[in-house]
Structures are given as C-alpha cells and as structure tokens.
PDB file of C-alpha atoms in Angstrom:
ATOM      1  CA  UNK A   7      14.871 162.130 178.293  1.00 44.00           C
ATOM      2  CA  UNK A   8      12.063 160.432 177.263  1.00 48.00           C
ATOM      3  CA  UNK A   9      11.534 160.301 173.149  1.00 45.00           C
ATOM      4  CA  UNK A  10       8.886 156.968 172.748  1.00 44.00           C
ATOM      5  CA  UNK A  11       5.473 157.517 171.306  1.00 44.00           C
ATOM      6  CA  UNK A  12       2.301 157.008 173.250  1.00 44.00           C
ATOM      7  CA  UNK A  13      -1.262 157.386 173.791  1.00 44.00           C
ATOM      8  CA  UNK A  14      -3.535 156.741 176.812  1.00 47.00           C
ATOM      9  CA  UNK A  15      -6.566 154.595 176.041  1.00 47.00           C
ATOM     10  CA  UNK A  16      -9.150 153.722 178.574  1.00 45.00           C
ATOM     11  CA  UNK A  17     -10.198 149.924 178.550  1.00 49.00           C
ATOM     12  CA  UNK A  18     -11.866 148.361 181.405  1.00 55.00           C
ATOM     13  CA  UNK A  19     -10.338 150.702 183.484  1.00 58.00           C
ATOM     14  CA  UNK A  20      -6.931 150.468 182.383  1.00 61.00           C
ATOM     15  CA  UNK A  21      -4.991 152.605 180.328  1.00 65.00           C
ATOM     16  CA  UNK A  22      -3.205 152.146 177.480  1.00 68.00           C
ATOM     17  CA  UNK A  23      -0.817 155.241 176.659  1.00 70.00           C
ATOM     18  CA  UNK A  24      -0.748 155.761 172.783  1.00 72.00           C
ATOM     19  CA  UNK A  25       1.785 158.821 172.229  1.00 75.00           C
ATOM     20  CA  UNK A  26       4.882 160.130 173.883  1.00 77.00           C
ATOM     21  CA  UNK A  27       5.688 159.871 177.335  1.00 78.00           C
ATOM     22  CA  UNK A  28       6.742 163.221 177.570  1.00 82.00           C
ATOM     23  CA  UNK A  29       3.381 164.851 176.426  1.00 83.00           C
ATOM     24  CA  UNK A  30       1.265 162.536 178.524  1.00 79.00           C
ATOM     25  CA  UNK A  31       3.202 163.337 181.950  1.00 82.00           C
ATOM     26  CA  UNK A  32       2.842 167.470 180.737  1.00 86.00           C
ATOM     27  CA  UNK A  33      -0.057 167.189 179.522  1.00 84.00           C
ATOM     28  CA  UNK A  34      -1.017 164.934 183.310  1.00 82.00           C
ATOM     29  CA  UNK A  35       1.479 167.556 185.213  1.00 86.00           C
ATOM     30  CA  UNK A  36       3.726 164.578 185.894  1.00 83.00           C
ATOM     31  CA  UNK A  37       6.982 165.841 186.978  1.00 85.00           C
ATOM     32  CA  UNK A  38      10.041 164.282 185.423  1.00 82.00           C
ATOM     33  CA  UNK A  39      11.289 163.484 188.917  1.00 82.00           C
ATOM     34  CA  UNK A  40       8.439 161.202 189.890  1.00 79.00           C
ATOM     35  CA  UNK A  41       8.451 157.622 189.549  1.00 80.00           C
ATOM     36  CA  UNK A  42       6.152 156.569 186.573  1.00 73.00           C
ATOM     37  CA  UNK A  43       4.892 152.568 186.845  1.00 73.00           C
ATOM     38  CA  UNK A  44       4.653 151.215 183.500  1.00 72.00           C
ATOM     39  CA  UNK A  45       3.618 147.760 181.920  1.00 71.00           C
ATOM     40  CA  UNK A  46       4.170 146.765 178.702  1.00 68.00           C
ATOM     41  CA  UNK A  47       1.587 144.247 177.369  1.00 67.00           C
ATOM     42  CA  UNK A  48       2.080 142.406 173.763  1.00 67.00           C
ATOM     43  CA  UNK A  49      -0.451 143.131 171.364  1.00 65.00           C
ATOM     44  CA  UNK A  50      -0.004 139.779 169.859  1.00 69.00           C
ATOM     45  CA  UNK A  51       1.465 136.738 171.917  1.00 68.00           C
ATOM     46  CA  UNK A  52       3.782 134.697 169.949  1.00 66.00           C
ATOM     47  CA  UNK A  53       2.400 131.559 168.367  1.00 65.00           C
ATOM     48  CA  UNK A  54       3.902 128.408 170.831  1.00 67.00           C
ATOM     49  CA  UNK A  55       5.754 125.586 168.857  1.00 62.00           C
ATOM     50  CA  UNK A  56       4.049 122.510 168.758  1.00 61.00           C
ATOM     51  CA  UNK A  57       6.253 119.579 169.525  1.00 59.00           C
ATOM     52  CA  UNK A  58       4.127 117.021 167.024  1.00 54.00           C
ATOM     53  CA  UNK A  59       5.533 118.560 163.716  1.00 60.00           C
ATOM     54  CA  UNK A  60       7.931 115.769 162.678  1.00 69.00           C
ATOM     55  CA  UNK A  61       8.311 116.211 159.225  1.00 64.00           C
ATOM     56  CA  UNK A  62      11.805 118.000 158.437  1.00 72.00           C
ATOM     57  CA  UNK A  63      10.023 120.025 155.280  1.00 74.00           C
ATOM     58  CA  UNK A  64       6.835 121.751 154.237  1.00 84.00           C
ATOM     59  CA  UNK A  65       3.877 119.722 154.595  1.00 83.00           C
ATOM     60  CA  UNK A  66       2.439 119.989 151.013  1.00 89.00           C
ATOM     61  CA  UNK A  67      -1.263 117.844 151.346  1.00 91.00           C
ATOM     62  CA  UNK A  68      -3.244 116.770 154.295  1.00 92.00           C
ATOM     63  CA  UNK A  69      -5.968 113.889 154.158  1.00 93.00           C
ATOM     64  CA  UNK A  70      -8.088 112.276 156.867  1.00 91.00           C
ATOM     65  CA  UNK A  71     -10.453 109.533 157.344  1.00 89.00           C
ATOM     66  CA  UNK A  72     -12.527 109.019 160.542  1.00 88.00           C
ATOM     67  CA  UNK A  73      -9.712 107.388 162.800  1.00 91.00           C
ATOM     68  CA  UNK A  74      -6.261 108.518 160.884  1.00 94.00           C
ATOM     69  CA  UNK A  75      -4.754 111.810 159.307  1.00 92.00           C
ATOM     70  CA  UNK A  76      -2.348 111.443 156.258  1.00 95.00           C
ATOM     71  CA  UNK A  77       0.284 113.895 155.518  1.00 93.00           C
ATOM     72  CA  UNK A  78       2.966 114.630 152.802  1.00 93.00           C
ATOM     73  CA  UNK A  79       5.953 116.413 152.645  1.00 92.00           C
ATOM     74  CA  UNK A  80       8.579 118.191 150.852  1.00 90.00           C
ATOM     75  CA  UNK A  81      10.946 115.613 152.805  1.00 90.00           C
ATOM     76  CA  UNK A  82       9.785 112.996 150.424  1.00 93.00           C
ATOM     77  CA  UNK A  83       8.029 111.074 153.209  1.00 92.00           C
ATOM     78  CA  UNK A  84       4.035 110.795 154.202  1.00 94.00           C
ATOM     79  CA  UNK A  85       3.344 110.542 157.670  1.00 93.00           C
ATOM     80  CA  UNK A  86       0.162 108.628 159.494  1.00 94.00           C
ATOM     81  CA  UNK A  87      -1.553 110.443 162.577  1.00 91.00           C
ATOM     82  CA  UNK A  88      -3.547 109.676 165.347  1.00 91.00           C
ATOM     83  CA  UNK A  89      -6.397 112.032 165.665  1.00 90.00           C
ATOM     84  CA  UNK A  90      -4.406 113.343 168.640  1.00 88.00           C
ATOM     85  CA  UNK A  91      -1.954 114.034 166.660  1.00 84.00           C
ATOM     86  CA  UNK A  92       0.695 111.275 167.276  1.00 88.00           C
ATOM     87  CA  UNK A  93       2.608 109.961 164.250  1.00 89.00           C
ATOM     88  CA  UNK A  94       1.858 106.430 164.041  1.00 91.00           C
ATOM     89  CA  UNK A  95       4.495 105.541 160.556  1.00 92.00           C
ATOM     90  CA  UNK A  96       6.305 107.327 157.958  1.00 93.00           C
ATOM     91  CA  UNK A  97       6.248 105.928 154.501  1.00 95.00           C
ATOM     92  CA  UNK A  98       9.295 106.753 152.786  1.00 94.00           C
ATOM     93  CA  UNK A  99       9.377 105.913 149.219  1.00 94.00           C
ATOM     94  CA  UNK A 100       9.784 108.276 146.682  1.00 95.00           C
ATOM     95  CA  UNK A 101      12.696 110.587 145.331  1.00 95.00           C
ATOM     96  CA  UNK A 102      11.373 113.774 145.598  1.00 95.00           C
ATOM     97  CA  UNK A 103       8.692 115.884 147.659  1.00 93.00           C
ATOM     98  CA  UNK A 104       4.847 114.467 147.709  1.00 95.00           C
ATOM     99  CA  UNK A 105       2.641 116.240 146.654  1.00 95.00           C
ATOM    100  CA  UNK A 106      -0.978 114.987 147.381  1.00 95.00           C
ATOM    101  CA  UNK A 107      -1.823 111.975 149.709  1.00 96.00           C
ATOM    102  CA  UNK A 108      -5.601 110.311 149.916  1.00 94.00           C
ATOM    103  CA  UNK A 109      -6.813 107.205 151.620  1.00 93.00           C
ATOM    104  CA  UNK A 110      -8.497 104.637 149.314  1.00 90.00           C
ATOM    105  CA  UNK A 111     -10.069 102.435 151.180  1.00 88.00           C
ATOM    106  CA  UNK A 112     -10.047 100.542 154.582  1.00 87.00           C
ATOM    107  CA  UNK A 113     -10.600  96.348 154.961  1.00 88.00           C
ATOM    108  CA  UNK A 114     -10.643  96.100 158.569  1.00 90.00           C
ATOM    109  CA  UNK A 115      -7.099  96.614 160.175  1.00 93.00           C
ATOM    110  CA  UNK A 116      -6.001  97.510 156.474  1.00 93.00           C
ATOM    111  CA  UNK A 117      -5.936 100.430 155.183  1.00 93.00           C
ATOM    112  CA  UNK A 118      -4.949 101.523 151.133  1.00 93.00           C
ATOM    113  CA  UNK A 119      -3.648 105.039 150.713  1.00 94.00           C
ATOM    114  CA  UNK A 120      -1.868 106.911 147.615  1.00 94.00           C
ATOM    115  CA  UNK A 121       0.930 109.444 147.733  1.00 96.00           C
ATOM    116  CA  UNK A 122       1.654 111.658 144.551  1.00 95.00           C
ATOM    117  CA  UNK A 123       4.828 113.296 144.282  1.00 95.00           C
ATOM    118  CA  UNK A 124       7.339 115.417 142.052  1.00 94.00           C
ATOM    119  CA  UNK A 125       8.917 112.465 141.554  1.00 94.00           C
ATOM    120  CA  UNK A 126       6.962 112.098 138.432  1.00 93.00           C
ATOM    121  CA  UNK A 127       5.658 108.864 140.340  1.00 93.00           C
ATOM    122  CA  UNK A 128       2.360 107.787 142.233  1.00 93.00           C
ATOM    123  CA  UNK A 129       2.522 104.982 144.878  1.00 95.00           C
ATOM    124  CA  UNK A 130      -0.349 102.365 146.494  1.00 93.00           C
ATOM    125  CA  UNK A 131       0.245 101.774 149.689  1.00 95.00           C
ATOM    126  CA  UNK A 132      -0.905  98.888 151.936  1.00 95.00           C
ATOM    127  CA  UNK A 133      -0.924  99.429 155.969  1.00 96.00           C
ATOM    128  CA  UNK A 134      -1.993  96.990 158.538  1.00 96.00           C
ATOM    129  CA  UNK A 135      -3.049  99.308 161.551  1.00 94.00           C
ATOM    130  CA  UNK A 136      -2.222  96.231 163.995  1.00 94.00           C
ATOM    131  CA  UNK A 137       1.226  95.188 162.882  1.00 96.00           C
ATOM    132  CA  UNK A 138       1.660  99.154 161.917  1.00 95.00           C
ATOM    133  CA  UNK A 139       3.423  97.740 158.430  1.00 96.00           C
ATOM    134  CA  UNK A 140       3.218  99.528 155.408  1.00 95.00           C
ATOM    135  CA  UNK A 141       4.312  98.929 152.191  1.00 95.00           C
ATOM    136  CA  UNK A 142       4.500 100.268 148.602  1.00 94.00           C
ATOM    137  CA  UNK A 143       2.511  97.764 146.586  1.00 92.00           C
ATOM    138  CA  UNK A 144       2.231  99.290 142.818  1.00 91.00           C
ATOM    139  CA  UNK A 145       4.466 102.423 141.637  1.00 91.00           C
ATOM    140  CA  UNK A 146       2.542 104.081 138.538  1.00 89.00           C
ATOM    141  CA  UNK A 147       4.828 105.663 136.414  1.00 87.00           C
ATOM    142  CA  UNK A 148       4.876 107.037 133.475  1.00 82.00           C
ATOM    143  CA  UNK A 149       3.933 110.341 134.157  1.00 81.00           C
ATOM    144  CA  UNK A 150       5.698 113.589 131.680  1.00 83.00           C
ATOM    145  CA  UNK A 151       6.020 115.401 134.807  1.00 87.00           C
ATOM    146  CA  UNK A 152       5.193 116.102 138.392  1.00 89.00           C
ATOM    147  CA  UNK A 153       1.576 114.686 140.239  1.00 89.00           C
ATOM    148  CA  UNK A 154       0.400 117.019 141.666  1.00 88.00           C
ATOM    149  CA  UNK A 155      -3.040 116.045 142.543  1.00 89.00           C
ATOM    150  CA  UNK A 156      -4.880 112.829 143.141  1.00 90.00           C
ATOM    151  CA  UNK A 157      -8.422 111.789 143.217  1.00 86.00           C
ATOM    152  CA  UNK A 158     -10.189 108.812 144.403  1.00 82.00           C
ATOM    153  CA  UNK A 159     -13.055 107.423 142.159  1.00 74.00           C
ATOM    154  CA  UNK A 160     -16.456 106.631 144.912  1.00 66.00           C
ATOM    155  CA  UNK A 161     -17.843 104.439 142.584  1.00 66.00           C
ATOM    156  CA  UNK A 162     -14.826 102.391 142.015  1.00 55.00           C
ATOM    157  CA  UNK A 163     -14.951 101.508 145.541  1.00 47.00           C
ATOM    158  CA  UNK A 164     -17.996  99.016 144.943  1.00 49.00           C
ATOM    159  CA  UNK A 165     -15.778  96.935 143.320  1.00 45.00           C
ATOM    160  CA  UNK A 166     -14.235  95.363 146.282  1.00 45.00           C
ATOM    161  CA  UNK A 167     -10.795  94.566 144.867  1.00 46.00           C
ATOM    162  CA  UNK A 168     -10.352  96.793 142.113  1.00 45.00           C
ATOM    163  CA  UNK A 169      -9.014 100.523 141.388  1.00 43.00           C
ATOM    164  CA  UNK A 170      -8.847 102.300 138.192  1.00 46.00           C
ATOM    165  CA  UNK A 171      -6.214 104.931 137.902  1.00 50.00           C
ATOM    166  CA  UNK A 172      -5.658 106.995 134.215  1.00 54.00           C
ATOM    167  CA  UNK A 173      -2.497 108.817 133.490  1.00 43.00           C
ATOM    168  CA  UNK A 174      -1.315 110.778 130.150  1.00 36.00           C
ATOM    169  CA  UNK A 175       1.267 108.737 128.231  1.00 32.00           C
ATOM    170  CA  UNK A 176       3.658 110.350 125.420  1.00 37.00           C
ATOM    171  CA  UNK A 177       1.801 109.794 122.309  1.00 40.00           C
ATOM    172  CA  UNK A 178       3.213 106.991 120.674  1.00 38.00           C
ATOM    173  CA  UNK A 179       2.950 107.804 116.614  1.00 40.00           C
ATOM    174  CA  UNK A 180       2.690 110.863 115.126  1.00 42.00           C
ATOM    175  CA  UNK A 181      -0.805 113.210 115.975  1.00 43.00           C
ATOM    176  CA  UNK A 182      -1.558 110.675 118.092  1.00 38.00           C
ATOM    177  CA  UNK A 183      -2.548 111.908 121.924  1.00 37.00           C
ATOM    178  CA  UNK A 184      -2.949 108.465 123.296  1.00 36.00           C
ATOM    179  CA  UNK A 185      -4.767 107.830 126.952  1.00 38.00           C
ATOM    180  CA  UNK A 186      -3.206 105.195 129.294  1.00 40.00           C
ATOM    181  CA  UNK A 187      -5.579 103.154 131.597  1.00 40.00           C
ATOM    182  CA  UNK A 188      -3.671 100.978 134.846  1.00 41.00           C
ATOM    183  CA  UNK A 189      -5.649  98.503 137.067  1.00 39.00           C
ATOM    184  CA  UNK A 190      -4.638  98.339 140.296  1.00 42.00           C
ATOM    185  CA  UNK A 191      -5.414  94.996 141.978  1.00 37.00           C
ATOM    186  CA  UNK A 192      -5.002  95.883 145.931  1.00 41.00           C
ATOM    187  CA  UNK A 193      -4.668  91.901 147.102  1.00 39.00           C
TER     188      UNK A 193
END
C-alpha cells in the first residue's frame, strides 16, 4: 500500500516526484506489480563537524589581527589561532565566561591582548609568539557587574608603552557619580 506524498518535477532531466506514489503510478498507468526504482536525495546535506572547535562552551567574541585569531568562551578560557585554524594557547584566567577579547598591540614576537568577562574582571595579557608564553599581567577590577565589551583606543597606541583603560567605580560620597581612570604600563 503505498500512502507517502509526492510530486514529479522535471530538473535537468530528472524527476523529482512531489505527491503520492499511488497517484503518480495511476496517473503514469504504473501497475502496482511492477518494480518502481526510486532515489531519495537530501534536500539539505548535514553540516560536517569540524574537528578544530576546542573550546568545551559557546564561543562568545572573536578577534583577529593579520597573523592570529583570538577567541573567548563561556568555558572561561580564550584561545589563540593560527589563520588555519590551529589553536596555538589557551589563556585560562578568569572565573567565569569571557565575554569580549581584542588584541592591543604587537612588539615583535610579543603580542598584548585583553579578555573581558562575567567575572566582573578585565585581564592584559602578554604572549611571546616564540616561547608561546602567555601571561596575565594587570587584572582591572572594580567593575559593578559583568564586561561585556571592550574597546581599544588607536590613538593610545602612539604612546609606545602606555594604555589608558576607564571603568565606572561606586560613587564614593553621597550624589557623587565618580569616574575611575587605570594606566596600564605593558613592560
């Protein structure tokens, strides 16, 4: 008994049956009792699972430069890529999912990067690209809640050994809506 929906479509000379069976091979006077070659091709193909994805959560931010791609993640680690794709290192230093990642600036084989994260916390990293070292060199804190977002200052980057990076701080008398003001000295 055949029940499934159909219909016949002409493509290329192939034909693609778009309603029942059953009315197709009476409407085709098919008997019943002949043998009826079908193929079933996919409308869609299934996306293939890429073997590079090595973080164990949701990558949240995504930031490249001409040689490296930086990634954060919901596992509470950022990740540096090879342009093909290869993870390089994993910085692992905050508490709770990052949220934004951007490279600062690049001295030769040294490279500075930021990470944000939920964490209520925003780190400046230092990697050598030779030695493929990294490590944490200033935690800002202070933050009321999450970061969410950085952003890297162009113009700061003239000054060769200096960053500038403003946060909100709790006001500290009453009425009083007080901006905070860190220097980050890379070296």
């Amino acid at each position: 008994h055949l029940t499934s929906r159909w219909t016949l479509t002409s493509w290329s000379g192939v034909s693609f049956l778009r309603s029942s069976l059953a009315v197709h091979m009476e409407a085709e006077s098919i008997s019943t009792e002949d043998v009826v070659e079908i193929e079933y091709v996919e409308r869609i193909t299934a996306p293939e699972r890429e073997e590079c994805m090595m973080h164990d959560d949701w990558i949240s931010a995504v930031h490249s430069d001409s040689e490296w791609i930086l990634t954060g993640s919901y596992d509470k680690t950022a990740r540096i890529w090879s342009l093909e794709g290869k993870a390089v290192m994993t910085l692992a230093g905050h508490t709770d999912a990052v949220k934004d990642v951007v490279w600062v600036k690049r001295e030769g084989l040294t490279s500075w990067l930021l990470t944000a994260s939920l964490d209520q916390t925003a780190l400046l990293w230092e990697w050598n690209s030779e030695r493929n070292e990294a490590k944490a060199r200033h935690c800002c804190r202070g933050h009321a809640g999450s970061v969410d977002t950085l952003a890297v200052d162009p113009s700061a980057s003239k000054s060769p050994r200096r960053r500038r990076t403003r946060w909100r701080a709790p006001p500290t008398g009453p009425g009083r809506n007080r901006r905070r003001s860190n220097w980050v000295s890379p070296g």
